[in-house]
Structure formats: C-alpha cells, structure tokens
Amino acid sequence: MVDTLEYLAKGGRIGGAKKLLAELLEIKPILQVREGQVEAFEQQRTKKRALARLVEVVMESCQGGDDAHLCVIQVDAEKEAQALADELKSKVPVSGIPIYELPPAIVVHAGPKTLGAGFFVK
C-alpha cells in the first residue's frame, strides 16, 4: 500500500489527472507482486481502510501454521509497520513477524510511508 501517488506519477506509472483525483478522494492503492510484475490489486479510500483491507487479504491468503512465513515491509514507517505486525500477529498464527525495509528499487516508485506484507507457505 502506497501512501501517496506522487512517486508513481513521477515514475510514469500513472497520469497526473489520476494522481490529482486519487489525492482529492484520499485513495490508497493496494499493489501486489505477481510473477515478478507489480499489479494493482484494489483501491481503498483512506489509509485506515486500506490497512484494514491489507490485514483481511493476509488473513484470507495466509492461514498461518508452522510452515507459514509472514513479514511486514515498510519505507520510513517504522511505527505503522510495528502496529501492522502486532495486529497480524494477533490474527494469523505464525511464530514471528519480522519487519523489513523495502529495497531502493521499489522505494523509488512507491515513496515514503509505503507499507506491505509478504508471506508464503512451504
């Protein structure tokens, strides 16, 4: 989930009109990486709703257990990342949820305050 569309617009991923409209409506896109490609997953109005939806998506897709690995990823959002990890920890049965910083190649397009979750099951 990106906090602002400014960096996506600067990188040519979205147009200026879409950026302006999304900012006026407080739209926060939720993106996913699928087969090495970044795709739009869905959009939510307000950051609070986007975070709640992110938690729902993780709960639906990652059932937890001994073979599940779940992490929170962030850029310049340590407190928000810790709150997200704590909430996920209370809802998904995994042994621990580490918090990682996103690499610069993603930060350039996503910008600061980006939050996400990554998971897989063996």
CSV table of C-alpha atoms in Angstrom, one decimal:
chain,number,residue,atom,x,y,z
A,1,MET,CA,0.0,0.0,0.0
A,2,VAL,CA,1.5,3.3,-1.1
A,3,ASP,CA,0.8,6.4,1.0
A,4,THR,CA,1.0,8.9,-1.9
A,5,LEU,CA,0.7,8.6,-5.7
A,6,GLU,CA,3.3,11.3,-6.2
A,7,TYR,CA,6.2,8.9,-6.8
A,8,LEU,CA,4.1,6.6,-9.1
A,9,ALA,CA,3.2,9.7,-11.2
A,10,LYS,CA,6.9,10.9,-11.3
A,11,GLY,CA,7.9,7.4,-12.5
A,12,GLY,CA,5.3,7.5,-15.2
A,13,ARG,CA,3.3,4.6,-13.7
A,14,ILE,CA,0.1,6.8,-13.5
A,15,GLY,CA,-1.0,10.0,-15.1
A,16,GLY,CA,-1.3,13.4,-13.5
A,17,ALA,CA,-5.1,13.5,-13.7
A,18,LYS,CA,-5.4,10.2,-11.9
A,19,LYS,CA,-2.9,11.3,-9.3
A,20,LEU,CA,-4.9,14.5,-8.6
A,21,LEU,CA,-8.2,12.7,-8.4
A,22,ALA,CA,-6.9,10.0,-6.1
A,23,GLU,CA,-5.3,12.5,-3.8
A,24,LEU,CA,-8.5,14.5,-3.6
A,25,LEU,CA,-10.5,11.4,-2.7
A,26,GLU,CA,-7.8,10.0,-0.4
A,27,ILE,CA,-7.5,6.8,-2.4
A,28,LYS,CA,-4.8,4.5,-1.3
A,29,PRO,CA,-3.9,1.8,-3.9
A,30,ILE,CA,-3.0,-1.7,-2.7
A,31,LEU,CA,-0.5,-3.3,-5.1
A,32,GLN,CA,0.7,-6.8,-5.4
A,33,VAL,CA,3.7,-8.5,-6.9
A,34,ARG,CA,2.7,-11.5,-9.0
A,35,GLU,CA,5.2,-13.4,-11.1
A,36,GLY,CA,7.7,-10.6,-10.8
A,37,GLN,CA,5.3,-7.9,-12.0
A,38,VAL,CA,3.7,-5.2,-9.9
A,39,GLU,CA,-0.1,-5.0,-10.4
A,40,ALA,CA,-2.9,-3.0,-8.9
A,41,PHE,CA,-4.8,-5.2,-6.5
A,42,GLU,CA,-7.5,-2.8,-5.4
A,43,GLN,CA,-8.1,0.7,-4.1
A,44,GLN,CA,-9.5,1.9,-0.8
A,45,ARG,CA,-10.5,5.3,0.4
A,46,THR,CA,-8.4,6.4,3.3
A,47,LYS,CA,-5.3,4.9,4.8
A,48,LYS,CA,-7.2,3.3,7.7
A,49,ARG,CA,-9.5,1.4,5.3
A,50,ALA,CA,-6.5,0.3,3.2
A,51,LEU,CA,-4.6,-1.0,6.2
A,52,ALA,CA,-7.8,-2.9,7.4
A,53,ARG,CA,-8.1,-4.4,3.9
A,54,LEU,CA,-4.5,-5.4,3.8
A,55,VAL,CA,-5.0,-7.3,7.1
A,56,GLU,CA,-8.1,-9.0,5.6
A,57,VAL,CA,-6.2,-10.1,2.5
A,58,VAL,CA,-3.3,-11.5,4.5
A,59,MET,CA,-5.8,-13.4,6.8
A,60,GLU,CA,-7.6,-14.8,3.8
A,61,SER,CA,-4.5,-15.9,1.9
A,62,CYS,CA,-2.1,-16.9,4.7
A,63,GLN,CA,-3.6,-19.4,7.1
A,64,GLY,CA,-0.5,-19.5,9.3
A,65,GLY,CA,1.0,-22.5,11.0
A,66,ASP,CA,4.5,-23.9,11.3
A,67,ASP,CA,5.2,-23.8,7.6
A,68,ALA,CA,4.0,-20.2,7.1
A,69,HIS,CA,6.3,-17.3,6.9
A,70,LEU,CA,4.9,-13.7,7.2
A,71,CYS,CA,6.7,-10.4,7.3
A,72,VAL,CA,5.9,-6.7,7.2
A,73,ILE,CA,7.7,-4.5,4.7
A,74,GLN,CA,8.0,-0.7,5.0
A,75,VAL,CA,9.7,2.5,4.0
A,76,ASP,CA,10.1,5.2,6.6
A,77,ALA,CA,7.1,4.0,8.5
A,78,GLU,CA,8.5,2.1,11.5
A,79,LYS,CA,5.7,2.8,13.9
A,80,GLU,CA,3.0,1.9,11.4
A,81,ALA,CA,4.8,-1.2,10.5
A,82,GLN,CA,5.1,-2.3,14.1
A,83,ALA,CA,1.4,-1.7,14.6
A,84,LEU,CA,0.6,-3.7,11.5
A,85,ALA,CA,2.9,-6.5,12.6
A,86,ASP,CA,1.2,-6.6,16.1
A,87,GLU,CA,-2.3,-6.7,14.5
A,88,LEU,CA,-1.3,-9.5,12.1
A,89,LYS,CA,0.4,-11.4,15.0
A,90,SER,CA,-2.9,-11.4,16.9
A,91,LYS,CA,-4.9,-12.7,13.9
A,92,VAL,CA,-2.5,-15.0,12.0
A,93,PRO,CA,-0.9,-18.0,13.9
A,94,VAL,CA,2.8,-17.6,12.9
A,95,SER,CA,5.9,-17.9,15.1
A,96,GLY,CA,7.1,-14.3,14.4
A,97,ILE,CA,6.6,-11.4,12.0
A,98,PRO,CA,9.9,-9.6,11.2
A,99,ILE,CA,9.8,-6.1,9.8
A,100,TYR,CA,12.0,-5.3,6.7
A,101,GLU,CA,12.8,-2.2,4.8
A,102,LEU,CA,11.9,-2.2,1.1
A,103,PRO,CA,14.9,-2.0,-1.3
A,104,PRO,CA,15.7,1.2,-3.1
A,105,ALA,CA,14.5,-0.1,-6.5
A,106,ILE,CA,10.9,-0.3,-5.1
A,107,VAL,CA,11.2,2.8,-2.9
A,108,VAL,CA,11.9,5.0,-6.0
A,109,HIS,CA,8.4,4.1,-7.3
A,110,ALA,CA,6.5,3.6,-4.1
A,111,GLY,CA,7.8,6.5,-2.0
A,112,PRO,CA,8.0,7.0,1.8
A,113,LYS,CA,5.3,5.6,4.2
A,114,THR,CA,4.8,2.6,2.0
A,115,LEU,CA,3.6,-0.5,4.0
A,116,GLY,CA,3.0,-4.1,2.9
A,117,ALA,CA,3.1,-7.7,3.9
A,118,GLY,CA,4.8,-10.6,2.3
A,119,PHE,CA,4.1,-14.3,3.0
A,120,PHE,CA,4.5,-17.8,1.8
A,121,VAL,CA,3.7,-21.3,2.9
A,122,LYS,CA,6.0,-24.2,2.3
